[in-house]
PDB file of C-alpha atoms and ligand atoms in Angstrom:
ATOM      1  CA  MET A   1       5.949  -3.068 -15.320  1.00 58.00           C
ATOM      2  CA  SER A   2       7.777  -4.643 -12.369  1.00 60.00           C
ATOM      3  CA  GLY A   3      11.009  -3.363 -10.873  1.00 61.00           C
ATOM      4  CA  ASP A   4      12.877  -6.337 -12.326  1.00 65.00           C
ATOM      5  CA  GLU A   5      11.504  -5.697 -15.794  1.00 68.00           C
ATOM      6  CA  ILE A   6      12.488  -2.037 -15.593  1.00 68.00           C
ATOM      7  CA  TRP A   7      15.975  -2.936 -14.403  1.00 69.00           C
ATOM      8  CA  LYS A   8      16.380  -5.549 -17.182  1.00 70.00           C
ATOM      9  CA  GLY A   9      15.365  -2.910 -19.738  1.00 71.00           C
ATOM     10  CA  LEU A  10      17.713  -0.324 -18.238  1.00 74.00           C
ATOM     11  CA  SER A  11      20.522  -2.846 -18.054  1.00 73.00           C
ATOM     12  CA  ALA A  12      20.050  -3.807 -21.723  1.00 71.00           C
ATOM     13  CA  TYR A  13      20.051  -0.095 -22.644  1.00 70.00           C
ATOM     14  CA  LEU A  14      23.296   0.531 -20.740  1.00 72.00           C
ATOM     15  CA  GLU A  15      24.939  -2.506 -22.373  1.00 69.00           C
ATOM     16  CA  ALA A  16      23.837  -1.355 -25.839  1.00 67.00           C
ATOM     17  CA  ARG A  17      25.104   2.215 -25.299  1.00 63.00           C
ATOM     18  CA  ARG A  18      28.401   0.839 -24.015  1.00 62.00           C
ATOM     19  CA  GLU A  19      28.809  -1.299 -27.134  1.00 62.00           C
ATOM     20  CA  ILE A  20      28.305   1.724 -29.320  1.00 60.00           C
ATOM     21  CA  GLU A  21      30.230   4.266 -27.250  1.00 58.00           C
ATOM     22  CA  GLY A  22      32.635   2.002 -25.343  1.00 57.00           C
ATOM     23  CA  GLY A  23      34.050   3.020 -21.988  1.00 55.00           C
ATOM     24  CA  LEU A  24      33.300   6.674 -22.703  1.00 56.00           C
ATOM     25  CA  PHE A  25      29.670   6.074 -21.826  1.00 59.00           C
ATOM     26  CA  ILE A  26      30.026   3.709 -18.874  1.00 62.00           C
ATOM     27  CA  ASP A  27      32.955   1.626 -17.724  1.00 66.00           C
ATOM     28  CA  ASP A  28      32.814  -2.050 -16.718  1.00 70.00           C
ATOM     29  CA  ASP A  29      33.207  -1.385 -12.986  1.00 72.00           C
ATOM     30  CA  THR A  30      30.352   1.155 -12.882  1.00 69.00           C
ATOM     31  CA  LEU A  31      28.071  -1.160 -14.840  1.00 68.00           C
ATOM     32  CA  GLU A  32      28.814  -4.072 -12.480  1.00 72.00           C
ATOM     33  CA  THR A  33      28.181  -1.831  -9.433  1.00 70.00           C
ATOM     34  CA  LEU A  34      24.877  -0.630 -10.878  1.00 67.00           C
ATOM     35  CA  LYS A  35      23.761  -4.234 -11.358  1.00 67.00           C
ATOM     36  CA  THR A  36      24.143  -4.935  -7.632  1.00 68.00           C
ATOM     37  CA  VAL A  37      21.678  -2.160  -6.687  1.00 64.00           C
ATOM     38  CA  PRO A  38      18.141  -3.527  -6.176  1.00 62.00           C
ATOM     39  CA  ALA A  39      15.681  -2.315  -8.807  1.00 58.00           C
ATOM     40  CA  GLU A  40      13.536  -0.772  -6.057  1.00 57.00           C
ATOM     41  CA  ARG A  41      16.345   1.723  -5.336  1.00 58.00           C
ATOM     42  CA  TYR A  42      16.112   3.042  -8.887  1.00 56.00           C
ATOM     43  CA  LEU A  43      12.346   3.291  -8.615  1.00 56.00           C
ATOM     44  CA  SER A  44      12.698   5.330  -5.417  1.00 60.00           C
ATOM     45  CA  PHE A  45      13.726   8.317  -7.556  1.00 67.00           C
ATOM     46  CA  GLU A  46      10.162   8.441  -8.796  1.00 85.00           C
ATOM     47  CA  SER A  47       7.550  10.565  -6.967  1.00 93.00           C
ATOM     48  CA  LEU A  48       4.374   8.973  -5.623  1.00 95.00           C
ATOM     49  CA  GLU A  49       2.402  10.912  -8.231  1.00 95.00           C
ATOM     50  CA  GLU A  50       4.630   9.663 -11.053  1.00 94.00           C
ATOM     51  CA  PHE A  51       4.332   6.129  -9.732  1.00 94.00           C
ATOM     52  CA  GLU A  52       0.526   6.412  -9.716  1.00 96.00           C
ATOM     53  CA  ARG A  53       0.559   7.695 -13.293  1.00 94.00           C
ATOM     54  CA  ARG A  54       2.799   4.851 -14.411  1.00 92.00           C
ATOM     55  CA  ILE A  55       0.728   2.020 -12.905  1.00 95.00           C
ATOM     56  CA  SER A  56      -2.798   3.429 -13.248  1.00 95.00           C
ATOM     57  CA  GLY A  57      -3.427   1.514 -16.458  1.00 95.00           C
ATOM     58  CA  CYS A  58      -2.303  -1.790 -14.921  1.00 95.00           C
ATOM     59  CA  ARG A  59      -3.680  -4.909 -16.576  1.00 96.00           C
ATOM     60  CA  LYS A  60      -1.612  -7.501 -14.708  1.00 95.00           C
ATOM     61  CA  CYS A  61      -4.617  -9.387 -13.338  1.00 97.00           C
ATOM     62  CA  SER A  62      -8.159  -9.927 -14.577  1.00 97.00           C
ATOM     63  CA  LEU A  63      -9.605  -7.294 -12.211  1.00 98.00           C
ATOM     64  CA  HIS A  64      -8.718  -4.626 -14.767  1.00 97.00           C
ATOM     65  CA  LYS A  65     -11.567  -5.968 -16.902  1.00 97.00           C
ATOM     66  CA  THR A  66     -14.255  -5.341 -14.291  1.00 97.00           C
ATOM     67  CA  ARG A  67     -13.008  -2.177 -12.568  1.00 98.00           C
ATOM     68  CA  THR A  68     -14.579   1.221 -13.200  1.00 98.00           C
ATOM     69  CA  ASN A  69     -11.559   3.007 -11.755  1.00 98.00           C
ATOM     70  CA  PHE A  70      -8.095   2.131 -10.561  1.00 98.00           C
ATOM     71  CA  VAL A  71      -7.826   3.162  -6.872  1.00 98.00           C
ATOM     72  CA  PHE A  72      -4.244   4.080  -6.071  1.00 98.00           C
ATOM     73  CA  GLY A  73      -4.810   5.591  -2.635  1.00 98.00           C
ATOM     74  CA  ALA A  74      -5.049   9.160  -1.373  1.00 98.00           C
ATOM     75  CA  GLY A  75      -3.683  11.490   1.240  1.00 98.00           C
ATOM     76  CA  ASP A  76      -0.490  13.256   2.182  1.00 98.00           C
ATOM     77  CA  PRO A  77       2.487  11.722   0.302  1.00 97.00           C
ATOM     78  CA  HIS A  78       4.795  13.039   3.048  1.00 97.00           C
ATOM     79  CA  THR A  79       2.812  11.626   5.962  1.00 98.00           C
ATOM     80  CA  GLY A  80       4.248   9.464   8.702  1.00 98.00           C
ATOM     81  CA  LEU A  81       1.203   7.175   8.923  1.00 98.00           C
ATOM     82  CA  VAL A  82      -0.275   4.953   6.218  1.00 98.00           C
ATOM     83  CA  PHE A  83      -3.504   2.973   6.580  1.00 98.00           C
ATOM     84  CA  VAL A  84      -3.791  -0.146   4.421  1.00 98.00           C
ATOM     85  CA  GLY A  85      -7.100  -1.882   3.747  1.00 98.00           C
ATOM     86  CA  GLU A  86      -8.105  -4.848   1.640  1.00 98.00           C
ATOM     87  CA  ALA A  87      -9.482  -3.656  -1.710  1.00 98.00           C
ATOM     88  CA  PRO A  88     -11.762  -0.979  -3.159  1.00 97.00           C
ATOM     89  CA  GLY A  89     -15.497  -1.514  -2.668  1.00 96.00           C
ATOM     90  CA  GLN A  90     -18.323  -0.354  -4.909  1.00 96.00           C
ATOM     91  CA  GLU A  91     -18.198   3.342  -3.989  1.00 96.00           C
ATOM     92  CA  GLU A  92     -14.383   3.409  -4.137  1.00 97.00           C
ATOM     93  CA  ASP A  93     -14.476   1.784  -7.579  1.00 98.00           C
ATOM     94  CA  LEU A  94     -16.994   4.371  -8.806  1.00 97.00           C
ATOM     95  CA  GLN A  95     -15.085   7.365  -7.431  1.00 97.00           C
ATOM     96  CA  GLY A  96     -11.515   6.084  -7.864  1.00 98.00           C
ATOM     97  CA  LYS A  97     -10.783   6.998  -4.231  1.00 98.00           C
ATOM     98  CA  PRO A  98     -10.115   4.791  -1.195  1.00 98.00           C
ATOM     99  CA  PHE A  99     -12.460   4.501   1.800  1.00 97.00           C
ATOM    100  CA  VAL A 100     -15.235   6.768   0.537  1.00 96.00           C
ATOM    101  CA  GLY A 101     -18.181   4.496   1.366  1.00 93.00           C
ATOM    102  CA  ARG A 102     -19.702   3.811   4.803  1.00 94.00           C
ATOM    103  CA  SER A 103     -16.430   2.362   6.106  1.00 95.00           C
ATOM    104  CA  GLY A 104     -14.545   5.497   5.114  1.00 96.00           C
ATOM    105  CA  LYS A 105     -17.105   7.739   6.800  1.00 96.00           C
ATOM    106  CA  LEU A 106     -16.767   5.765  10.020  1.00 97.00           C
ATOM    107  CA  LEU A 107     -12.979   5.970   9.849  1.00 98.00           C
ATOM    108  CA  ASP A 108     -13.255   9.744   9.303  1.00 98.00           C
ATOM    109  CA  GLU A 109     -15.582  10.065  12.302  1.00 97.00           C
ATOM    110  CA  VAL A 110     -13.262   8.147  14.608  1.00 98.00           C
ATOM    111  CA  LEU A 111     -10.208  10.091  13.422  1.00 98.00           C
ATOM    112  CA  ALA A 112     -12.122  13.360  13.913  1.00 98.00           C
ATOM    113  CA  SER A 113     -12.980  12.354  17.487  1.00 98.00           C
ATOM    114  CA  PHE A 114      -9.210  12.461  18.142  1.00 97.00           C
ATOM    115  CA  GLY A 115      -8.809  15.789  16.342  1.00 97.00           C
ATOM    116  CA  CYS A 116      -7.343  14.184  13.207  1.00 97.00           C
ATOM    117  CA  SER A 117      -8.300  14.185   9.554  1.00 97.00           C
ATOM    118  CA  ARG A 118      -7.556  11.576   6.889  1.00 96.00           C
ATOM    119  CA  LYS A 119      -5.829  14.352   4.881  1.00 97.00           C
ATOM    120  CA  GLU A 120      -2.942  14.139   7.348  1.00 97.00           C
ATOM    121  CA  PHE A 121      -2.374  10.480   6.487  1.00 98.00           C
ATOM    122  CA  PHE A 122      -2.265   8.236   3.416  1.00 98.00           C
ATOM    123  CA  ILE A 123      -4.907   5.554   2.848  1.00 98.00           C
ATOM    124  CA  CYS A 124      -4.661   2.762   0.316  1.00 98.00           C
ATOM    125  CA  ASN A 125      -5.440  -0.923  -0.182  1.00 98.00           C
ATOM    126  CA  ILE A 126      -3.590  -4.126  -0.959  1.00 98.00           C
ATOM    127  CA  LEU A 127      -5.520  -4.400  -4.268  1.00 98.00           C
ATOM    128  CA  LYS A 128      -5.950  -1.345  -6.441  1.00 98.00           C
ATOM    129  CA  CYS A 129      -8.994  -2.669  -8.339  1.00 98.00           C
ATOM    130  CA  ARG A 130     -12.328  -3.856  -6.967  1.00 98.00           C
ATOM    131  CA  PRO A 131     -12.980  -7.611  -6.901  1.00 98.00           C
ATOM    132  CA  PRO A 132     -16.452  -8.251  -8.393  1.00 97.00           C
ATOM    133  CA  GLU A 133     -19.246  -8.347  -5.785  1.00 93.00           C
ATOM    134  CA  ASN A 134     -16.632  -7.402  -3.158  1.00 91.00           C
ATOM    135  CA  ARG A 135     -15.383 -10.993  -2.984  1.00 96.00           C
ATOM    136  CA  LYS A 136     -12.138 -11.697  -1.137  1.00 95.00           C
ATOM    137  CA  PRO A 137      -8.955 -11.055  -3.142  1.00 97.00           C
ATOM    138  CA  LEU A 138      -7.567 -14.192  -4.795  1.00 98.00           C
ATOM    139  CA  PRO A 139      -3.984 -15.287  -4.050  1.00 97.00           C
ATOM    140  CA  ASP A 140      -2.738 -14.553  -7.577  1.00 97.00           C
ATOM    141  CA  GLU A 141      -4.318 -11.083  -7.500  1.00 98.00           C
ATOM    142  CA  ILE A 142      -2.519 -10.381  -4.224  1.00 98.00           C
ATOM    143  CA  THR A 143       0.789 -11.680  -5.590  1.00 96.00           C
ATOM    144  CA  LEU A 144       0.521  -9.427  -8.633  1.00 96.00           C
ATOM    145  CA  CYS A 145      -0.712  -6.308  -6.828  1.00 97.00           C
ATOM    146  CA  GLU A 146       1.129  -6.340  -3.502  1.00 97.00           C
ATOM    147  CA  PRO A 147       4.437  -5.057  -4.962  1.00 95.00           C
ATOM    148  CA  TYR A 148       2.609  -1.794  -5.752  1.00 96.00           C
ATOM    149  CA  LEU A 149       1.922  -1.394  -2.039  1.00 97.00           C
ATOM    150  CA  TRP A 150       5.561  -2.112  -1.239  1.00 96.00           C
ATOM    151  CA  GLN A 151       6.609   0.601  -3.671  1.00 94.00           C
ATOM    152  CA  GLN A 152       4.070   3.091  -2.262  1.00 97.00           C
ATOM    153  CA  LEU A 153       5.499   2.503   1.210  1.00 97.00           C
ATOM    154  CA  GLU A 154       9.060   2.735  -0.090  1.00 94.00           C
ATOM    155  CA  LEU A 155       8.237   6.153  -1.582  1.00 95.00           C
ATOM    156  CA  ILE A 156       6.292   7.485   1.437  1.00 97.00           C
ATOM    157  CA  LYS A 157       8.613   5.981   4.060  1.00 96.00           C
ATOM    158  CA  PRO A 158       6.034   6.223   6.881  1.00 98.00           C
ATOM    159  CA  LYS A 159       6.953   6.039  10.550  1.00 98.00           C
ATOM    160  CA  LEU A 160       3.999   3.686  11.072  1.00 98.00           C
ATOM    161  CA  ILE A 161       1.753   1.449   8.959  1.00 98.00           C
ATOM    162  CA  VAL A 162      -1.704   0.388  10.171  1.00 98.00           C
ATOM    163  CA  SER A 163      -3.454  -2.519   8.499  1.00 98.00           C
ATOM    164  CA  LEU A 164      -7.248  -2.385   8.597  1.00 98.00           C
ATOM    165  CA  GLY A 165      -8.908  -5.788   8.726  1.00 97.00           C
ATOM    166  CA  GLY A 166      -7.937  -9.417   8.552  1.00 97.00           C
ATOM    167  CA  VAL A 167      -7.121  -9.616   4.848  1.00 97.00           C
ATOM    168  CA  ALA A 168      -4.640  -6.729   4.921  1.00 98.00           C
ATOM    169  CA  ALA A 169      -3.042  -8.015   8.136  1.00 98.00           C
ATOM    170  CA  ASN A 170      -2.813 -11.605   6.894  1.00 98.00           C
ATOM    171  CA  VAL A 171      -1.328 -10.569   3.543  1.00 98.00           C
ATOM    172  CA  MET A 172       1.232  -8.240   5.089  1.00 98.00           C
ATOM    173  CA  LEU A 173       2.222 -10.558   7.926  1.00 98.00           C
ATOM    174  CA  LYS A 174       1.908 -13.785   5.882  1.00 97.00           C
ATOM    175  CA  THR A 175      -0.245 -15.429   8.530  1.00 97.00           C
ATOM    176  CA  ASN A 176      -3.792 -16.673   9.048  1.00 97.00           C
ATOM    177  CA  ILE A 177      -4.106 -15.449  12.631  1.00 98.00           C
ATOM    178  CA  ALA A 178      -7.284 -13.502  13.441  1.00 97.00           C
ATOM    179  CA  VAL A 179      -7.165  -9.725  13.967  1.00 97.00           C
ATOM    180  CA  TYR A 180      -8.220  -9.938  17.606  1.00 97.00           C
ATOM    181  CA  LYS A 181      -5.032 -11.896  18.338  1.00 98.00           C
ATOM    182  CA  LEU A 182      -2.791  -9.674  16.194  1.00 98.00           C
ATOM    183  CA  ARG A 183      -3.908  -6.236  17.416  1.00 97.00           C
ATOM    184  CA  GLN A 184      -2.037  -4.085  19.935  1.00 93.00           C
ATOM    185  CA  GLN A 185       1.361  -5.509  19.044  1.00 97.00           C
ATOM    186  CA  VAL A 186       4.030  -3.904  16.884  1.00 98.00           C
ATOM    187  CA  TYR A 187       5.254  -5.909  13.877  1.00 98.00           C
ATOM    188  CA  ASN A 188       7.982  -5.259  11.349  1.00 98.00           C
ATOM    189  CA  PHE A 189       6.863  -4.860   7.767  1.00 97.00           C
ATOM    190  CA  ARG A 190       9.753  -4.402   5.330  1.00 95.00           C
ATOM    191  CA  GLY A 191      11.680  -2.470   7.979  1.00 96.00           C
ATOM    192  CA  MET A 192       8.712  -0.328   9.075  1.00 97.00           C
ATOM    193  CA  PRO A 193       6.562  -0.699  12.232  1.00 98.00           C
ATOM    194  CA  LEU A 194       3.116  -2.155  11.575  1.00 98.00           C
ATOM    195  CA  LEU A 195       0.075  -2.190  13.853  1.00 98.00           C
ATOM    196  CA  VAL A 196      -3.072  -4.214  13.160  1.00 98.00           C
ATOM    197  CA  THR A 197      -6.665  -3.248  13.808  1.00 98.00           C
ATOM    198  CA  TYR A 198     -10.133  -4.080  12.534  1.00 98.00           C
ATOM    199  CA  HIS A 199     -11.590  -2.922   9.234  1.00 97.00           C
ATOM    200  CA  PRO A 200     -14.261  -0.228   9.738  1.00 97.00           C
ATOM    201  CA  SER A 201     -16.739  -2.549   7.949  1.00 96.00           C
ATOM    202  CA  TRP A 202     -16.326  -4.958  10.895  1.00 96.00           C
ATOM    203  CA  VAL A 203     -17.274  -2.097  13.212  1.00 95.00           C
ATOM    204  CA  ILE A 204     -20.367  -1.305  11.137  1.00 96.00           C
ATOM    205  CA  ARG A 205     -21.556  -4.932  11.344  1.00 93.00           C
ATOM    206  CA  ASN A 206     -22.237  -4.492  15.084  1.00 92.00           C
ATOM    207  CA  LEU A 207     -21.802  -0.834  15.938  1.00 89.00           C
ATOM    208  CA  PRO A 208     -22.730  -0.753  19.640  1.00 91.00           C
ATOM    209  CA  LYS A 209     -20.414  -3.636  20.529  1.00 94.00           C
ATOM    210  CA  ASN A 210     -17.595  -3.115  18.048  1.00 96.00           C
ATOM    211  CA  ARG A 211     -17.222   0.654  17.924  1.00 97.00           C
ATOM    212  CA  PRO A 212     -15.642   1.090  21.406  1.00 97.00           C
ATOM    213  CA  VAL A 213     -13.100  -1.634  20.572  1.00 97.00           C
ATOM    214  CA  PHE A 214     -12.148   0.121  17.329  1.00 98.00           C
ATOM    215  CA  VAL A 215     -12.048   3.543  19.005  1.00 98.00           C
ATOM    216  CA  ASP A 216      -9.773   2.148  21.725  1.00 97.00           C
ATOM    217  CA  ASP A 217      -7.461   0.621  19.113  1.00 98.00           C
ATOM    218  CA  MET A 218      -7.345   3.880  17.179  1.00 98.00           C
ATOM    219  CA  LYS A 219      -6.500   5.844  20.329  1.00 98.00           C
ATOM    220  CA  LYS A 220      -3.586   3.495  21.062  1.00 97.00           C
ATOM    221  CA  ILE A 221      -2.472   3.666  17.413  1.00 98.00           C
ATOM    222  CA  LEU A 222      -2.498   7.485  17.345  1.00 98.00           C
ATOM    223  CA  ASP A 223      -0.745   7.678  20.735  1.00 97.00           C
ATOM    224  CA  TYR A 224       1.931   5.280  19.497  1.00 97.00           C
ATOM    225  CA  TYR A 225       2.286   7.282  16.280  1.00 98.00           C
ATOM    226  CA  LEU A 226       2.731  10.504  18.261  1.00 97.00           C
ATOM    227  CA  SER A 227       5.479   8.815  20.280  1.00 96.00           C
ATOM    228  CA  LEU A 228       7.339   8.097  17.011  1.00 95.00           C
ATOM    229  CA  ILE A 229       7.297  11.585  15.485  1.00 90.00           C
TER     230      ILE A 229
HETATM  231  S1  SF4 B 301      -5.701  -5.388  -8.969  1.00 58.34           S
HETATM  232 FE1  SF4 B 301      -3.608  -4.694  -9.032  1.00 58.34          FE
HETATM  233  S2  SF4 B 301      -2.532  -6.178 -10.331  1.00 58.34           S
HETATM  234 FE2  SF4 B 301      -4.746  -6.393 -10.740  1.00 58.34          FE
HETATM  235  S3  SF4 B 301      -5.131  -5.050 -12.503  1.00 58.34           S
HETATM  236 FE3  SF4 B 301      -5.558  -3.876 -10.632  1.00 58.34          FE
HETATM  237  S4  SF4 B 301      -3.645  -2.782 -10.205  1.00 58.34           S
HETATM  238 FE4  SF4 B 301      -3.162  -4.434 -11.629  1.00 58.34          FE
END
């Protein structure tokens, strides 16, 4: 259920209670004030775990028909750094966890080389269900699923967001510019700093050439993150 739908339901409930109980339940001024608060503010009372429970049965787009598991994301809900990828792959779909295939192992390795572990951060994707055959997410799937990411970020309130790969960067920045032109600059995503780097699967495609580039990006990202906390 979207934030707007929840607020409409809540609003109708408040109106109905007021009709029955009059001003004793809620007065006109309070009701009008409540209506000016964005629905997302009400949802921010929910914990990340409660949010996951509430949306885990999502059937908003057709990907619910082909998924094995809904992949919400994993990590520290109180972290200051969130990684955002494109969508679950085969292994992620089977396990219901993000970045557990080859890409995830590479990300773990690179983080470990800087003395970090993924457990310190939160990792999720734009889409929470796997597109069949790992095809690119379709625009309507992104439109329907992206608000879940917004709400995850609203609940975690990270100091820094890092998009992994072109799809995540292009969706979040609403652009078609390639990753190599977007990286190593700080963007604003819904009031939070966002850095762009490659997806680990890009690194795997040509390890000897691509790995040092990714490692260098990750070093700059972690250094920047440390400067923020
Ligand atoms: S991809 Fe997103 S919008 Fe589509 S069914 Fe899964 S959770 Fe819902």
